[in-house]
Amino acid sequence: DGVVEVLARRGDTLLDVFVEVPCSGDYDGYQRFEGCTPRRCGRGVTDAVITREEAERIRRIAERGLSLGGSDGGASILDLHSGALSLGTHFVNLYRYFGDKIHDIFTEEDFALYRDVRQRIQQKIAQVFGISSSSMYLTKPTFFSRINSTEAKTTHDEYWHPHVDKVTYGSFDYTSLLYLSDYAEDFGGGRFVFMDAGSNKTIEPQAGRVSFFTSGSENLHRVEKVHWGTRYAITISFTCNPGHGIGDPVLM
């Protein structure tokens, strides 16, 4: 692993940490959108956008939704946009699968909070990278994740492999994660790791902390295996291509 540097420790309150890195060539293979496609690349962390109380409310949304299913392995996802929910070794559409019962699980207030949080994260990314928030579009997949130490049953459970978001999901230009639980208190392992040449930069999750970064190879990353407890987070990603944009989820 080489040298390990902690970019953000649990227990610290970070207003704004930003590390600029040279952009990769990953964006050159896609249509460029002036005023949005990354020309300045890097990664940031902030504890000043979402409160801990808001993060706890968001986590309860995830807990209620994931209580309807869950993977047989260690990683479960819930996507409020598409309705994708881990169930055993596959996925179901929770809106079709559970029908009107969904209204017993989620409320309009839940979805309003989700929208508000998404908008604030979008505005923070736009501010830091010097672009217009209106030139960014939410893109898929955008999802809650629940990770525990259960052994993987399918490749979908193998969350720990190094990857590049722009390569995995061509639409991604900016990626963000809102952490909904605390490293070393709610779970062990599970740190977020940027893998740079000769060193790793780690982020220790805590409820309300937001990390965000340009989605190309300049930000190769992985998540450490969770050894105990349960790690909750939500991945919210943005594209510069309006053709790949999606709307906020609505309670069906």
PDB file of C-alpha atoms in Angstrom:
ATOM      1  CA  ASP A   1       0.000   0.000   0.000  1.00  0.00           C
ATOM      2  CA  GLY A   2       2.979   2.355   0.312  1.00  0.00           C
ATOM      3  CA  VAL A   3       2.677   5.538   2.366  1.00  0.00           C
ATOM      4  CA  VAL A   4      -0.714   6.146   3.990  1.00  0.00           C
ATOM      5  CA  GLU A   5      -1.844   9.694   4.665  1.00  0.00           C
ATOM      6  CA  VAL A   6      -5.121  10.441   6.444  1.00  0.00           C
ATOM      7  CA  LEU A   7      -6.907  13.213   4.576  1.00  0.00           C
ATOM      8  CA  ALA A   8      -9.809  13.395   7.044  1.00  0.00           C
ATOM      9  CA  ARG A   9      -9.925  11.885  10.525  1.00  0.00           C
ATOM     10  CA  ARG A  10     -13.082  10.921  12.377  1.00  0.00           C
ATOM     11  CA  GLY A  11     -13.691  13.354  15.196  1.00  0.00           C
ATOM     12  CA  ASP A  12     -12.266  16.322  13.314  1.00  0.00           C
ATOM     13  CA  THR A  13     -14.623  19.008  12.010  1.00  0.00           C
ATOM     14  CA  LEU A  14     -13.408  20.064   8.583  1.00  0.00           C
ATOM     15  CA  LEU A  15     -14.751  23.227   6.996  1.00  0.00           C
ATOM     16  CA  ASP A  16     -13.201  22.634   3.581  1.00  0.00           C
ATOM     17  CA  VAL A  17     -10.250  20.471   2.596  1.00  0.00           C
ATOM     18  CA  PHE A  18      -9.342  20.416  -1.090  1.00  0.00           C
ATOM     19  CA  VAL A  19      -6.421  18.727  -2.839  1.00  0.00           C
ATOM     20  CA  GLU A  20      -5.891  19.536  -6.506  1.00  0.00           C
ATOM     21  CA  VAL A  21      -4.500  16.760  -8.733  1.00  0.00           C
ATOM     22  CA  PRO A  22      -3.686  16.775 -12.472  1.00  0.00           C
ATOM     23  CA  CYS A  23      -6.645  15.741 -14.633  1.00  0.00           C
ATOM     24  CA  SER A  24      -6.431  12.408 -16.432  1.00  0.00           C
ATOM     25  CA  GLY A  25      -7.253  12.037 -20.120  1.00  0.00           C
ATOM     26  CA  ASP A  26     -10.455  10.133 -19.358  1.00  0.00           C
ATOM     27  CA  TYR A  27     -12.685  13.079 -20.251  1.00  0.00           C
ATOM     28  CA  ASP A  28     -11.220  13.364 -23.756  1.00  0.00           C
ATOM     29  CA  GLY A  29     -13.164  10.340 -24.976  1.00  0.00           C
ATOM     30  CA  TYR A  30     -16.476  12.041 -24.229  1.00  0.00           C
ATOM     31  CA  GLN A  31     -18.271  15.119 -25.461  1.00  0.00           C
ATOM     32  CA  ARG A  32     -17.006  18.154 -23.568  1.00  0.00           C
ATOM     33  CA  PHE A  33     -19.392  20.651 -22.022  1.00  0.00           C
ATOM     34  CA  GLU A  34     -17.806  24.061 -21.570  1.00  0.00           C
ATOM     35  CA  GLY A  35     -18.139  25.381 -18.056  1.00  0.00           C
ATOM     36  CA  CYS A  36     -18.690  21.918 -16.579  1.00  0.00           C
ATOM     37  CA  THR A  37     -16.384  19.186 -17.935  1.00  0.00           C
ATOM     38  CA  PRO A  38     -13.457  19.078 -15.490  1.00  0.00           C
ATOM     39  CA  ARG A  39     -10.464  21.246 -16.347  1.00  0.00           C
ATOM     40  CA  ARG A  40      -9.453  21.484 -12.708  1.00  0.00           C
ATOM     41  CA  CYS A  41      -9.389  18.098 -10.973  1.00  0.00           C
ATOM     42  CA  GLY A  42      -9.051  17.004  -7.387  1.00  0.00           C
ATOM     43  CA  ARG A  43     -10.824  15.792  -4.266  1.00  0.00           C
ATOM     44  CA  GLY A  44     -12.440  17.554  -1.346  1.00  0.00           C
ATOM     45  CA  VAL A  45     -13.877  16.816   2.096  1.00  0.00           C
ATOM     46  CA  THR A  46     -16.243  18.927   4.176  1.00  0.00           C
ATOM     47  CA  ASP A  47     -18.190  18.565   7.413  1.00  0.00           C
ATOM     48  CA  ALA A  48     -19.918  21.928   6.901  1.00  0.00           C
ATOM     49  CA  VAL A  49     -22.574  21.114   4.285  1.00  0.00           C
ATOM     50  CA  ILE A  50     -24.751  18.466   5.992  1.00  0.00           C
ATOM     51  CA  THR A  51     -25.380  18.330   9.740  1.00  0.00           C
ATOM     52  CA  ARG A  52     -25.017  15.180  11.778  1.00  0.00           C
ATOM     53  CA  GLU A  53     -28.734  15.362  12.598  1.00  0.00           C
ATOM     54  CA  GLU A  54     -29.614  15.501   8.903  1.00  0.00           C
ATOM     55  CA  ALA A  55     -27.296  12.573   8.203  1.00  0.00           C
ATOM     56  CA  GLU A  56     -29.016  10.546  10.917  1.00  0.00           C
ATOM     57  CA  ARG A  57     -32.417  11.319   9.374  1.00  0.00           C
ATOM     58  CA  ILE A  58     -31.105  10.265   5.953  1.00  0.00           C
ATOM     59  CA  ARG A  59     -29.683   7.061   7.459  1.00  0.00           C
ATOM     60  CA  ARG A  60     -33.117   6.201   8.842  1.00  0.00           C
ATOM     61  CA  ILE A  61     -34.482   6.450   5.274  1.00  0.00           C
ATOM     62  CA  ALA A  62     -31.812   3.969   4.191  1.00  0.00           C
ATOM     63  CA  GLU A  63     -32.489   1.661   7.129  1.00  0.00           C
ATOM     64  CA  ARG A  64     -36.224   1.568   6.445  1.00  0.00           C
ATOM     65  CA  GLY A  65     -35.745   0.934   2.734  1.00  0.00           C
ATOM     66  CA  LEU A  66     -33.072  -1.719   3.174  1.00  0.00           C
ATOM     67  CA  SER A  67     -35.174  -3.469   5.815  1.00  0.00           C
ATOM     68  CA  LEU A  68     -37.371  -4.577   2.889  1.00  0.00           C
ATOM     69  CA  GLY A  69     -34.527  -6.593   1.388  1.00  0.00           C
ATOM     70  CA  GLY A  70     -30.770  -6.769   1.586  1.00  0.00           C
ATOM     71  CA  SER A  71     -28.027  -8.792  -0.033  1.00  0.00           C
ATOM     72  CA  ASP A  72     -27.042 -12.262   1.150  1.00  0.00           C
ATOM     73  CA  GLY A  73     -23.492 -10.931   0.952  1.00  0.00           C
ATOM     74  CA  GLY A  74     -21.906  -7.980   2.703  1.00  0.00           C
ATOM     75  CA  ALA A  75     -23.010  -5.116   0.442  1.00  0.00           C
ATOM     76  CA  SER A  76     -26.608  -3.986  -0.084  1.00  0.00           C
ATOM     77  CA  ILE A  77     -27.850  -1.085  -2.191  1.00  0.00           C
ATOM     78  CA  LEU A  78     -31.030   0.947  -2.407  1.00  0.00           C
ATOM     79  CA  ASP A  79     -31.595   3.287  -5.348  1.00  0.00           C
ATOM     80  CA  LEU A  80     -34.616   5.539  -4.803  1.00  0.00           C
ATOM     81  CA  HIS A  81     -34.494   6.694  -8.442  1.00  0.00           C
ATOM     82  CA  SER A  82     -34.687   3.355 -10.258  1.00  0.00           C
ATOM     83  CA  GLY A  83     -36.189   1.432  -7.355  1.00  0.00           C
ATOM     84  CA  ALA A  84     -33.296  -1.056  -7.373  1.00  0.00           C
ATOM     85  CA  LEU A  85     -33.040  -2.919  -4.053  1.00  0.00           C
ATOM     86  CA  SER A  86     -30.686  -5.760  -3.154  1.00  0.00           C
ATOM     87  CA  LEU A  87     -32.657  -8.906  -2.329  1.00  0.00           C
ATOM     88  CA  GLY A  88     -30.751 -12.110  -1.698  1.00  0.00           C
ATOM     89  CA  THR A  89     -28.379 -12.603  -4.622  1.00  0.00           C
ATOM     90  CA  HIS A  90     -30.222 -10.322  -7.069  1.00  0.00           C
ATOM     91  CA  PHE A  91     -32.134  -7.038  -7.287  1.00  0.00           C
ATOM     92  CA  VAL A  92     -35.818  -6.150  -7.356  1.00  0.00           C
ATOM     93  CA  ASN A  93     -37.656  -2.932  -8.169  1.00  0.00           C
ATOM     94  CA  LEU A  94     -39.042  -1.971  -4.789  1.00  0.00           C
ATOM     95  CA  TYR A  95     -41.770   0.238  -6.309  1.00  0.00           C
ATOM     96  CA  ARG A  96     -43.163  -2.674  -8.324  1.00  0.00           C
ATOM     97  CA  TYR A  97     -42.349  -5.364  -5.762  1.00  0.00           C
ATOM     98  CA  PHE A  98     -43.968  -3.614  -2.790  1.00  0.00           C
ATOM     99  CA  GLY A  99     -46.513  -1.374  -4.552  1.00  0.00           C
ATOM    100  CA  ASP A 100     -48.578   0.861  -2.291  1.00  0.00           C
ATOM    101  CA  LYS A 101     -46.812  -0.482   0.818  1.00  0.00           C
ATOM    102  CA  ILE A 102     -43.990   1.929  -0.089  1.00  0.00           C
ATOM    103  CA  HIS A 103     -46.066   4.739   1.438  1.00  0.00           C
ATOM    104  CA  ASP A 104     -45.791   2.957   4.797  1.00  0.00           C
ATOM    105  CA  ILE A 105     -41.985   3.056   4.488  1.00  0.00           C
ATOM    106  CA  PHE A 106     -41.204   6.500   3.012  1.00  0.00           C
ATOM    107  CA  THR A 107     -42.831   9.916   3.331  1.00  0.00           C
ATOM    108  CA  GLU A 108     -42.818  13.025   1.166  1.00  0.00           C
ATOM    109  CA  GLU A 109     -40.669  14.633   3.889  1.00  0.00           C
ATOM    110  CA  ASP A 110     -38.043  11.918   3.363  1.00  0.00           C
ATOM    111  CA  PHE A 111     -37.817  12.710  -0.329  1.00  0.00           C
ATOM    112  CA  ALA A 112     -37.795  16.467   0.318  1.00  0.00           C
ATOM    113  CA  LEU A 113     -34.822  16.039   2.667  1.00  0.00           C
ATOM    114  CA  TYR A 114     -33.072  13.894   0.051  1.00  0.00           C
ATOM    115  CA  ARG A 115     -33.569  16.631  -2.582  1.00  0.00           C
ATOM    116  CA  ASP A 116     -32.348  19.368  -0.258  1.00  0.00           C
ATOM    117  CA  VAL A 117     -29.208  17.436   0.673  1.00  0.00           C
ATOM    118  CA  ARG A 118     -28.496  16.636  -2.984  1.00  0.00           C
ATOM    119  CA  GLN A 119     -28.836  20.304  -3.950  1.00  0.00           C
ATOM    120  CA  ARG A 120     -26.445  21.472  -1.225  1.00  0.00           C
ATOM    121  CA  ILE A 121     -23.823  18.911  -2.216  1.00  0.00           C
ATOM    122  CA  GLN A 122     -24.207  19.922  -5.877  1.00  0.00           C
ATOM    123  CA  GLN A 123     -23.721  23.579  -4.985  1.00  0.00           C
ATOM    124  CA  LYS A 124     -20.613  22.808  -2.916  1.00  0.00           C
ATOM    125  CA  ILE A 125     -19.026  20.839  -5.785  1.00  0.00           C
ATOM    126  CA  ALA A 126     -19.823  23.628  -8.248  1.00  0.00           C
ATOM    127  CA  GLN A 127     -18.335  26.256  -5.912  1.00  0.00           C
ATOM    128  CA  VAL A 128     -15.100  24.337  -5.303  1.00  0.00           C
ATOM    129  CA  PHE A 129     -14.501  23.490  -8.957  1.00  0.00           C
ATOM    130  CA  GLY A 130     -15.533  26.915 -10.207  1.00  0.00           C
ATOM    131  CA  ILE A 131     -18.410  25.796 -12.400  1.00  0.00           C
ATOM    132  CA  SER A 132     -22.101  26.642 -12.563  1.00  0.00           C
ATOM    133  CA  SER A 133     -24.352  24.414 -10.472  1.00  0.00           C
ATOM    134  CA  SER A 134     -26.988  24.634 -13.226  1.00  0.00           C
ATOM    135  CA  SER A 135     -24.569  23.013 -15.714  1.00  0.00           C
ATOM    136  CA  MET A 136     -24.434  19.826 -13.590  1.00  0.00           C
ATOM    137  CA  TYR A 137     -27.056  17.102 -13.710  1.00  0.00           C
ATOM    138  CA  LEU A 138     -27.760  14.295 -11.300  1.00  0.00           C
ATOM    139  CA  THR A 139     -26.914  10.988 -12.977  1.00  0.00           C
ATOM    140  CA  LYS A 140     -27.377   7.296 -12.319  1.00  0.00           C
ATOM    141  CA  PRO A 141     -26.639   5.234 -10.376  1.00  0.00           C
ATOM    142  CA  THR A 142     -27.196   7.269  -7.219  1.00  0.00           C
ATOM    143  CA  PHE A 143     -27.706   4.944  -4.270  1.00  0.00           C
ATOM    144  CA  PHE A 144     -27.565   4.141  -0.563  1.00  0.00           C
ATOM    145  CA  SER A 145     -25.054   1.485   0.447  1.00  0.00           C
ATOM    146  CA  ARG A 146     -25.062  -0.683   3.558  1.00  0.00           C
ATOM    147  CA  ILE A 147     -21.881  -2.678   4.084  1.00  0.00           C
ATOM    148  CA  ASN A 148     -21.142  -5.231   6.801  1.00  0.00           C
ATOM    149  CA  SER A 149     -18.622  -8.016   7.320  1.00  0.00           C
ATOM    150  CA  THR A 150     -20.745 -10.812   5.789  1.00  0.00           C
ATOM    151  CA  GLU A 151     -18.809 -12.811   3.196  1.00  0.00           C
ATOM    152  CA  ALA A 152     -19.485 -11.838  -0.428  1.00  0.00           C
ATOM    153  CA  LYS A 153     -21.916 -14.108  -2.276  1.00  0.00           C
ATOM    154  CA  THR A 154     -21.833 -12.455  -5.729  1.00  0.00           C
ATOM    155  CA  THR A 155     -19.566 -10.009  -7.572  1.00  0.00           C
ATOM    156  CA  HIS A 156     -22.014  -7.240  -6.576  1.00  0.00           C
ATOM    157  CA  ASP A 157     -20.876  -7.774  -2.974  1.00  0.00           C
ATOM    158  CA  GLU A 158     -17.200  -7.194  -3.837  1.00  0.00           C
ATOM    159  CA  TYR A 159     -17.144  -3.471  -3.181  1.00  0.00           C
ATOM    160  CA  TRP A 160     -13.454  -3.301  -2.194  1.00  0.00           C
ATOM    161  CA  HIS A 161     -11.814  -3.460  -5.639  1.00  0.00           C
ATOM    162  CA  PRO A 162      -9.957  -0.345  -6.880  1.00  0.00           C
ATOM    163  CA  HIS A 163     -11.925   1.406  -9.603  1.00  0.00           C
ATOM    164  CA  VAL A 164     -12.368   4.612 -11.584  1.00  0.00           C
ATOM    165  CA  ASP A 165     -15.908   5.994 -11.696  1.00  0.00           C
ATOM    166  CA  LYS A 166     -15.571   7.514 -15.196  1.00  0.00           C
ATOM    167  CA  VAL A 167     -14.477   4.120 -16.492  1.00  0.00           C
ATOM    168  CA  THR A 168     -17.144   2.167 -14.595  1.00  0.00           C
ATOM    169  CA  TYR A 169     -19.956   4.653 -15.316  1.00  0.00           C
ATOM    170  CA  GLY A 170     -19.208   6.757 -18.403  1.00  0.00           C
ATOM    171  CA  SER A 171     -21.714   9.441 -17.416  1.00  0.00           C
ATOM    172  CA  PHE A 172     -19.952  10.392 -14.142  1.00  0.00           C
ATOM    173  CA  ASP A 173     -17.964  13.645 -14.093  1.00  0.00           C
ATOM    174  CA  TYR A 174     -18.187  14.479 -10.382  1.00  0.00           C
ATOM    175  CA  THR A 175     -18.753  11.911  -7.614  1.00  0.00           C
ATOM    176  CA  SER A 176     -19.789  12.583  -4.022  1.00  0.00           C
ATOM    177  CA  LEU A 177     -20.329  10.442  -0.956  1.00  0.00           C
ATOM    178  CA  LEU A 178     -22.293  11.431   2.106  1.00  0.00           C
ATOM    179  CA  TYR A 179     -21.314   9.246   5.048  1.00  0.00           C
ATOM    180  CA  LEU A 180     -24.129   8.217   7.366  1.00  0.00           C
ATOM    181  CA  SER A 181     -22.231   6.363  10.115  1.00  0.00           C
ATOM    182  CA  ASP A 182     -18.961   6.673  12.034  1.00  0.00           C
ATOM    183  CA  TYR A 183     -15.675   4.883  11.410  1.00  0.00           C
ATOM    184  CA  ALA A 184     -14.325   3.045  14.496  1.00  0.00           C
ATOM    185  CA  GLU A 185     -17.623   3.576  16.329  1.00  0.00           C
ATOM    186  CA  ASP A 186     -20.300   2.017  14.097  1.00  0.00           C
ATOM    187  CA  PHE A 187     -17.916  -0.126  12.019  1.00  0.00           C
ATOM    188  CA  GLY A 188     -14.275  -1.152  11.646  1.00  0.00           C
ATOM    189  CA  GLY A 189     -12.384  -0.993   8.359  1.00  0.00           C
ATOM    190  CA  GLY A 190     -14.441   0.621   5.602  1.00  0.00           C
ATOM    191  CA  ARG A 191     -12.287   3.713   5.134  1.00  0.00           C
ATOM    192  CA  PHE A 192     -12.361   5.395   1.723  1.00  0.00           C
ATOM    193  CA  VAL A 193      -8.962   5.283   0.020  1.00  0.00           C
ATOM    194  CA  PHE A 194      -7.625   7.382  -2.864  1.00  0.00           C
ATOM    195  CA  MET A 195      -4.831   5.347  -4.458  1.00  0.00           C
ATOM    196  CA  ASP A 196      -2.076   7.662  -5.668  1.00  0.00           C
ATOM    197  CA  ALA A 197       1.306   6.661  -7.055  1.00  0.00           C
ATOM    198  CA  GLY A 198       3.435   5.818  -4.027  1.00  0.00           C
ATOM    199  CA  SER A 199       0.839   6.712  -1.409  1.00  0.00           C
ATOM    200  CA  ASN A 200      -2.761   6.334  -0.272  1.00  0.00           C
ATOM    201  CA  LYS A 201      -4.962   9.161   1.007  1.00  0.00           C
ATOM    202  CA  THR A 202      -7.686   7.888   3.342  1.00  0.00           C
ATOM    203  CA  ILE A 203     -10.937   9.378   4.558  1.00  0.00           C
ATOM    204  CA  GLU A 204     -12.414   8.170   7.833  1.00  0.00           C
ATOM    205  CA  PRO A 205     -16.203   8.346   7.499  1.00  0.00           C
ATOM    206  CA  GLN A 206     -18.380  10.111  10.038  1.00  0.00           C
ATOM    207  CA  ALA A 207     -22.062  10.967   9.856  1.00  0.00           C
ATOM    208  CA  GLY A 208     -22.561  14.174   7.887  1.00  0.00           C
ATOM    209  CA  ARG A 209     -19.124  14.175   6.241  1.00  0.00           C
ATOM    210  CA  VAL A 210     -19.151  14.708   2.463  1.00  0.00           C
ATOM    211  CA  SER A 211     -16.293  13.695   0.190  1.00  0.00           C
ATOM    212  CA  PHE A 212     -16.350  14.677  -3.473  1.00  0.00           C
ATOM    213  CA  PHE A 213     -13.999  14.362  -6.416  1.00  0.00           C
ATOM    214  CA  THR A 214     -13.664  14.445 -10.180  1.00  0.00           C
ATOM    215  CA  SER A 215     -14.563  11.015 -11.508  1.00  0.00           C
ATOM    216  CA  GLY A 216     -11.583  10.228 -13.771  1.00  0.00           C
ATOM    217  CA  SER A 217      -8.456   8.104 -13.270  1.00  0.00           C
ATOM    218  CA  GLU A 218      -6.850  10.931 -11.301  1.00  0.00           C
ATOM    219  CA  ASN A 219      -9.029   9.643  -8.453  1.00  0.00           C
ATOM    220  CA  LEU A 220      -8.560   5.878  -8.518  1.00  0.00           C
ATOM    221  CA  HIS A 221     -10.093   4.671  -5.264  1.00  0.00           C
ATOM    222  CA  ARG A 222     -11.405   1.793  -3.205  1.00  0.00           C
ATOM    223  CA  VAL A 223     -13.198   1.106   0.067  1.00  0.00           C
ATOM    224  CA  GLU A 224     -11.475  -1.026   2.679  1.00  0.00           C
ATOM    225  CA  LYS A 225     -13.265  -4.218   3.703  1.00  0.00           C
ATOM    226  CA  VAL A 226     -15.581  -3.711   6.668  1.00  0.00           C
ATOM    227  CA  HIS A 227     -14.410  -5.985   9.491  1.00  0.00           C
ATOM    228  CA  TRP A 228     -17.227  -5.420  11.982  1.00  0.00           C
ATOM    229  CA  GLY A 229     -20.390  -3.349  12.368  1.00  0.00           C
ATOM    230  CA  THR A 230     -22.368  -1.654   9.588  1.00  0.00           C
ATOM    231  CA  ARG A 231     -21.298   1.196   7.327  1.00  0.00           C
ATOM    232  CA  TYR A 232     -23.962   3.411   5.710  1.00  0.00           C
ATOM    233  CA  ALA A 233     -23.334   5.948   2.960  1.00  0.00           C
ATOM    234  CA  ILE A 234     -25.017   7.451  -0.060  1.00  0.00           C
ATOM    235  CA  THR A 235     -23.308   7.962  -3.417  1.00  0.00           C
ATOM    236  CA  ILE A 236     -24.598  11.001  -5.335  1.00  0.00           C
ATOM    237  CA  SER A 237     -23.046  11.613  -8.737  1.00  0.00           C
ATOM    238  CA  PHE A 238     -23.258  14.282 -11.395  1.00  0.00           C
ATOM    239  CA  THR A 239     -22.771  14.517 -15.145  1.00  0.00           C
ATOM    240  CA  CYS A 240     -22.145  17.452 -17.457  1.00  0.00           C
ATOM    241  CA  ASN A 241     -24.156  15.789 -20.236  1.00  0.00           C
ATOM    242  CA  PRO A 242     -27.855  16.723 -19.981  1.00  0.00           C
ATOM    243  CA  GLY A 243     -28.651  13.585 -21.981  1.00  0.00           C
ATOM    244  CA  HIS A 244     -27.448  11.486 -19.040  1.00  0.00           C
ATOM    245  CA  GLY A 245     -29.250  13.538 -16.407  1.00  0.00           C
ATOM    246  CA  ILE A 246     -32.018  12.145 -14.187  1.00  0.00           C
ATOM    247  CA  GLY A 247     -34.611  13.842 -12.026  1.00  0.00           C
ATOM    248  CA  ASP A 248     -34.852  13.659  -8.264  1.00  0.00           C
ATOM    249  CA  PRO A 249     -36.696  10.567  -6.998  1.00  0.00           C
ATOM    250  CA  VAL A 250     -40.429  10.915  -6.411  1.00  0.00           C
ATOM    251  CA  LEU A 251     -42.606   8.880  -4.083  1.00  0.00           C
ATOM    252  CA  MET A 252     -44.545   6.666  -6.479  1.00  0.00           C
TER     253      MET A 252
END
